[in-house]
GROMACS .gro file of C-alpha atoms in nm:
model
  252
    1MET     CA    1   0.057   0.024  -0.020
    2THR     CA    2   0.142   0.347  -0.088
    3ASP     CA    3   0.120   0.564   0.261
    4SER     CA    4  -0.259   0.708   0.237
    5GLN     CA    5  -0.366   0.411   0.158
    6TRP     CA    6  -0.225   0.244   0.452
    7LYS     CA    7  -0.335   0.558   0.643
    8VAL     CA    8  -0.700   0.497   0.517
    9PHE     CA    9  -0.744   0.150   0.562
   10SER     CA   10  -0.579   0.107   0.924
   11GLY     CA   11  -0.815   0.404   1.037
   12PHE     CA   12  -1.141   0.178   0.887
   13ARG     CA   13  -1.014  -0.059   1.053
   14ASN     CA   14  -0.971   0.121   1.435
   15GLU     CA   15  -1.224   0.208   1.384
   16PHE     CA   16  -1.499  -0.093   1.241
   17ARG     CA   17  -1.301  -0.212   1.554
   18LYS     CA   18  -1.432   0.083   1.771
   19LYS     CA   19  -1.815   0.091   1.577
   20CYS     CA   20  -1.811  -0.288   1.639
   21SER     CA   21  -1.788  -0.314   2.002
   22ASP     CA   22  -1.998   0.025   2.011
   23TRP     CA   23  -2.285  -0.147   1.868
   24GLU     CA   24  -2.202  -0.418   2.052
   25LYS     CA   25  -2.233  -0.281   2.429
   26PHE     CA   26  -2.535  -0.009   2.234
   27SER     CA   27  -2.748  -0.422   2.223
   28SER     CA   28  -2.679  -0.562   2.491
   29PRO     CA   29  -2.794  -0.806   2.634
   30TRP     CA   30  -3.071  -0.798   2.428
   31LEU     CA   31  -2.989  -0.835   2.088
   32ARG     CA   32  -2.818  -1.142   2.169
   33GLU     CA   33  -3.141  -1.293   2.326
   34LEU     CA   34  -3.296  -1.182   2.025
   35GLN     CA   35  -3.061  -1.380   1.814
   36THR     CA   36  -3.168  -1.675   1.954
   37GLU     CA   37  -3.487  -1.614   1.920
   38ALA     CA   38  -3.424  -1.543   1.558
   39ALA     CA   39  -3.290  -1.875   1.522
   40SER     CA   40  -3.518  -2.064   1.670
   41ALA     CA   41  -3.843  -1.891   1.537
   42GLY     CA   42  -3.626  -1.984   1.166
   43GLY     CA   43  -3.571  -2.408   1.181
   44THR     CA   44  -3.237  -2.316   1.296
   45PRO     CA   45  -3.054  -2.631   1.562
   46PRO     CA   46  -2.949  -2.398   1.879
   47TYR     CA   47  -2.606  -2.335   1.883
   48PRO     CA   48  -2.392  -1.979   2.103
   49VAL     CA   49  -2.458  -1.670   2.043
   50GLU     CA   50  -2.132  -1.573   2.136
   51THR     CA   51  -2.084  -1.280   1.871
   52PRO     CA   52  -2.387  -1.050   1.805
   53VAL     CA   53  -2.180  -0.800   1.662
   54VAL     CA   54  -1.923  -0.937   1.422
   55TYR     CA   55  -1.575  -0.725   1.384
   56ASN     CA   56  -1.398  -0.919   1.083
   57THR     CA   57  -1.071  -0.973   1.227
   58ALA     CA   58  -0.859  -1.072   0.892
   59LEU     CA   59  -0.856  -0.752   0.846
   60ASP     CA   60  -0.609  -0.742   1.127
   61GLU     CA   61  -0.369  -0.994   0.924
   62PHE     CA   62  -0.351  -0.658   0.635
   63THR     CA   63   0.051  -0.456   0.629
   64LYS     CA   64   0.184  -0.144   0.568
   65ASP     CA   65   0.273  -0.426   0.287
   66SER     CA   66  -0.001  -0.601   0.151
   67GLY     CA   67  -0.151  -0.570  -0.202
   68VAL     CA   68  -0.515  -0.467  -0.130
   69SER     CA   69  -0.621  -0.538  -0.535
   70LEU     CA   70  -1.028  -0.677  -0.460
   71VAL     CA   71  -1.297  -0.561  -0.214
   72ILE     CA   72  -1.566  -0.814  -0.143
   73VAL     CA   73  -1.939  -0.788  -0.030
   74SER     CA   74  -2.132  -1.033   0.166
   75ASP     CA   75  -2.433  -1.022   0.352
   76ASN     CA   76  -2.434  -1.058   0.749
   77PRO     CA   77  -2.193  -1.312   0.945
   78GLY     CA   78  -2.402  -1.606   1.000
   79LYS     CA   79  -2.311  -1.879   1.252
   80ASP     CA   80  -1.885  -1.988   1.173
   81GLU     CA   81  -1.839  -1.584   1.108
   82GLN     CA   82  -2.014  -1.469   1.432
   83LEU     CA   83  -1.818  -1.750   1.637
   84ALA     CA   84  -1.502  -1.674   1.917
   85VAL     CA   85  -1.223  -1.843   1.746
   86ASN     CA   86  -1.319  -1.715   1.378
   87ARG     CA   87  -1.442  -1.382   1.422
   88MET     CA   88  -1.431  -1.335   1.061
   89TYR     CA   89  -1.624  -1.299   0.701
   90LEU     CA   90  -1.680  -1.562   0.452
   91VAL     CA   91  -1.550  -1.867   0.627
   92GLY     CA   92  -1.874  -2.105   0.657
   93GLN     CA   93  -1.996  -2.304   0.307
   94ALA     CA   94  -1.984  -1.966   0.152
   95GLY     CA   95  -1.626  -1.854   0.113
   96LYS     CA   96  -1.519  -2.191   0.087
   97LEU     CA   97  -1.670  -2.152  -0.230
   98GLY     CA   98  -1.568  -1.806  -0.272
   99ALA     CA   99  -1.234  -1.960  -0.197
  100GLY     CA  100  -1.260  -2.231  -0.458
  101PHE     CA  101  -1.376  -1.998  -0.752
  102PHE     CA  102  -1.039  -1.738  -0.683
  103ALA     CA  103  -0.795  -2.036  -0.695
  104LYS     CA  104  -1.014  -2.268  -1.014
  105HIS     CA  105  -0.906  -1.925  -1.229
  106PRO     CA  106  -0.565  -1.758  -1.085
  107GLU     CA  107  -0.586  -1.513  -1.380
  108LEU     CA  108  -0.790  -1.302  -1.213
  109GLY     CA  109  -0.547  -1.274  -0.935
  110PRO     CA  110  -0.629  -1.226  -0.639
  111ASP     CA  111  -0.559  -1.451  -0.337
  112TYR     CA  112  -0.891  -1.467  -0.205
  113ARG     CA  113  -0.689  -1.492   0.171
  114LYS     CA  114  -0.491  -1.228   0.139
  115ASN     CA  115  -0.550  -0.947  -0.108
  116VAL     CA  116  -0.922  -0.895  -0.051
  117ILE     CA  117  -1.069  -0.692   0.128
  118ILE     CA  118  -1.384  -0.848   0.267
  119LEU     CA  119  -1.661  -0.693   0.385
  120ASN     CA  120  -2.089  -0.763   0.407
  121LYS     CA  121  -2.396  -0.551   0.454
  122THR     CA  122  -2.394  -0.557   0.842
  123PRO     CA  123  -2.171  -0.704   1.078
  124VAL     CA  124  -2.553  -0.813   1.305
  125HIS     CA  125  -2.508  -1.088   1.285
  126SER     CA  126  -2.825  -1.385   1.203
  127ALA     CA  127  -2.817  -1.752   1.188
  128ARG     CA  128  -2.986  -1.685   0.821
  129THR     CA  129  -3.028  -1.373   0.648
  130LYS     CA  130  -3.368  -1.371   0.669
  131GLN     CA  131  -3.381  -1.432   1.002
  132LEU     CA  132  -3.301  -1.040   1.045
  133GLU     CA  133  -3.660  -0.986   1.006
  134PHE     CA  134  -3.727  -1.128   1.272
  135LEU     CA  135  -3.508  -0.909   1.491
  136LEU     CA  136  -3.660  -0.612   1.368
  137LYS     CA  137  -4.069  -0.730   1.428
  138HIS     CA  138  -3.961  -0.797   1.735
  139GLY     CA  139  -3.655  -0.595   1.817
  140GLY     CA  140  -3.852  -0.206   1.783
  141ASP     CA  141  -3.689   0.097   1.765
  142LYS     CA  142  -3.380  -0.029   1.839
  143PHE     CA  143  -3.286  -0.259   1.682
  144ALA     CA  144  -3.408  -0.097   1.391
  145VAL     CA  145  -3.181   0.257   1.482
  146LEU     CA  146  -2.872  -0.013   1.505
  147PHE     CA  147  -2.941  -0.215   1.124
  148GLU     CA  148  -3.011   0.101   0.914
  149GLU     CA  149  -2.750   0.288   1.128
  150SER     CA  150  -2.463   0.021   1.052
  151GLN     CA  151  -2.611  -0.094   0.726
  152LYS     CA  152  -2.449   0.290   0.596
  153TRP     CA  153  -2.159   0.287   0.822
  154MET     CA  154  -2.021  -0.023   0.595
  155ALA     CA  155  -2.124   0.060   0.270
  156GLU     CA  156  -1.998   0.457   0.278
  157LYS     CA  157  -1.674   0.241   0.398
  158ALA     CA  158  -1.699  -0.030   0.143
  159ALA     CA  159  -1.682   0.316  -0.172
  160ALA     CA  160  -1.395   0.454   0.043
  161LEU     CA  161  -1.216   0.205  -0.024
  162GLN     CA  162  -1.269   0.083  -0.321
  163LYS     CA  163  -1.215   0.457  -0.402
  164VAL     CA  164  -0.878   0.453  -0.208
  165PHE     CA  165  -0.744   0.122  -0.365
  166ALA     CA  166  -0.905   0.234  -0.711
  167CYS     CA  167  -0.991  -0.173  -0.686
  168PRO     CA  168  -1.382  -0.338  -0.814
  169LEU     CA  169  -1.670  -0.369  -0.598
  170TRP     CA  170  -1.802  -0.635  -0.587
  171ILE     CA  171  -2.182  -0.681  -0.412
  172VAL     CA  172  -2.233  -1.107  -0.333
  173GLY     CA  173  -2.536  -1.145  -0.279
  174TYR     CA  174  -2.860  -0.852  -0.429
  175GLY     CA  175  -3.178  -0.966  -0.352
  176GLU     CA  176  -3.262  -0.835  -0.012
  177LEU     CA  177  -3.054  -0.441  -0.210
  178ARG     CA  178  -3.370  -0.409  -0.400
  179PRO     CA  179  -3.637  -0.138  -0.264
  180ARG     CA  180  -3.763  -0.258   0.045
  181GLY     CA  181  -3.564  -0.526   0.108
  182LEU     CA  182  -3.359  -0.561   0.417
  183PHE     CA  183  -3.104  -0.407   0.292
  184SER     CA  184  -3.272  -0.168   0.056
  185GLY     CA  185  -3.033   0.097   0.339
  186TYR     CA  186  -2.698  -0.006   0.167
  187ALA     CA  187  -2.828   0.016  -0.197
  188GLU     CA  188  -2.941   0.337  -0.155
  189THR     CA  189  -2.632   0.476   0.033
  190LEU     CA  190  -2.453   0.334  -0.247
  191THR     CA  191  -2.666   0.455  -0.488
  192GLY     CA  192  -2.674   0.851  -0.305
  193ILE     CA  193  -2.237   0.760  -0.398
  194TYR     CA  194  -2.217   0.641  -0.700
  195GLY     CA  195  -2.512   0.705  -0.879
  196ALA     CA  196  -2.489   1.055  -0.885
  197ASP     CA  197  -2.153   0.962  -1.169
  198SER     CA  198  -2.211   1.157  -1.469
  199GLY     CA  199  -2.052   1.079  -1.812
  200ASP     CA  200  -1.992   0.731  -1.929
  201THR     CA  201  -1.697   0.550  -1.723
  202LYS     CA  202  -1.851   0.384  -1.474
  203PRO     CA  203  -1.728   0.271  -1.123
  204PRO     CA  204  -1.590  -0.097  -1.101
  205VAL     CA  205  -1.929  -0.164  -0.875
  206TYR     CA  206  -2.059  -0.555  -0.979
  207LEU     CA  207  -2.339  -0.732  -0.826
  208PHE     CA  208  -2.325  -1.135  -0.841
  209GLN     CA  209  -2.562  -1.415  -0.723
  210HIS     CA  210  -2.453  -1.466  -0.375
  211PHE     CA  211  -2.163  -1.787  -0.305
  212SER     CA  212  -2.392  -1.969  -0.138
  213MET     CA  213  -2.548  -2.307  -0.290
  214ASN     CA  214  -2.310  -2.240  -0.584
  215ARG     CA  215  -2.570  -1.963  -0.718
  216PHE     CA  216  -2.277  -1.728  -0.770
  217SER     CA  217  -2.111  -1.943  -1.041
  218ILE     CA  218  -2.455  -2.132  -1.188
  219ASP     CA  219  -2.514  -1.738  -1.230
  220LEU     CA  220  -2.222  -1.619  -1.435
  221ARG     CA  221  -2.276  -2.012  -1.642
  222ASP     CA  222  -2.587  -1.993  -1.758
  223SER     CA  223  -2.669  -1.642  -1.747
  224SER     CA  224  -2.842  -1.469  -1.996
  225TYR     CA  225  -2.620  -1.193  -1.971
  226LEU     CA  226  -2.354  -1.430  -2.084
  227LYS     CA  227  -2.571  -1.612  -2.430
  228GLY     CA  228  -2.248  -1.590  -2.632
  229LYS     CA  229  -1.948  -1.518  -2.447
  230GLU     CA  230  -1.893  -1.809  -2.379
  231SER     CA  231  -1.536  -1.752  -2.514
  232VAL     CA  232  -1.495  -1.386  -2.345
  233PRO     CA  233  -1.233  -1.418  -2.054
  234ILE     CA  234  -1.414  -1.491  -1.756
  235ALA     CA  235  -1.268  -1.163  -1.611
  236ASP     CA  236  -1.485  -0.959  -1.931
  237ARG     CA  237  -1.743  -1.145  -1.844
  238LEU     CA  238  -1.724  -1.141  -1.468
  239LYS     CA  239  -1.794  -0.704  -1.552
  240ILE     CA  240  -2.067  -0.774  -1.778
  241LEU     CA  241  -2.257  -0.964  -1.518
  242GLY     CA  242  -2.164  -0.707  -1.260
  243GLU     CA  243  -2.293  -0.424  -1.468
  244ALA     CA  244  -2.580  -0.614  -1.610
  245HIS     CA  245  -2.691  -0.740  -1.189
  246ARG     CA  246  -2.618  -0.338  -1.084
  247ARG     CA  247  -2.818  -0.220  -1.390
  248GLU     CA  248  -3.158  -0.383  -1.299
  249VAL     CA  249  -3.077  -0.375  -0.924
  250LEU     CA  250  -2.963  -0.026  -0.848
  251GLY     CA  251  -3.055   0.108  -1.156
  252TRP     CA  252  -2.716   0.288  -1.288
   0.00000   0.00000   0.00000
């Protein structure tokens, strides 16, 4: 990283760690209890909720000598991500599929665990993303404020990192970005940052299906947006697909 990039990244990392600590203090103990109830209501077998608001400790592995070539944003921390022994993003099955994709395509460049900043749309944990609906329904104004504030903050920081590193920003999982979706606040914040850009140059912000259940790779193989482009290099196919989904969902 350059001096200016390192200053921005290390500042973000320190602020993110403190934000997660502050959000967890704000929501203790009611959020942990609510997350347990949401899992039970959603049919998830019992498990210990160890980290209600998850800071991504993988960020602590970055040094000034690290290169950053991609920012990936997933949904929110699941069961594996919130475990005290992990406290990292995309380390469950979806994360393994993502790592496998990059391992299969070394021509793309990034080392998934060394050169990619992995973020979420919110650091608030739920066993399954859809269980955030339970938290919104039963968490009252306190949860609504936490959820909205965290989405806006995460979107602003993802955009800031994308710009300082001049690298692509991948948003994996876009269904809940639509109006009235769980992450519509994230989408609105991104649109406020990027959507006003004028001219023919579009920002390298791409939307994709989630890695989970191999939806990312299936879409890359079968999407109608890529019909007739099977021989195009994969980096170009990813750009075509990611831009198409961004226009479809975000309108820019």
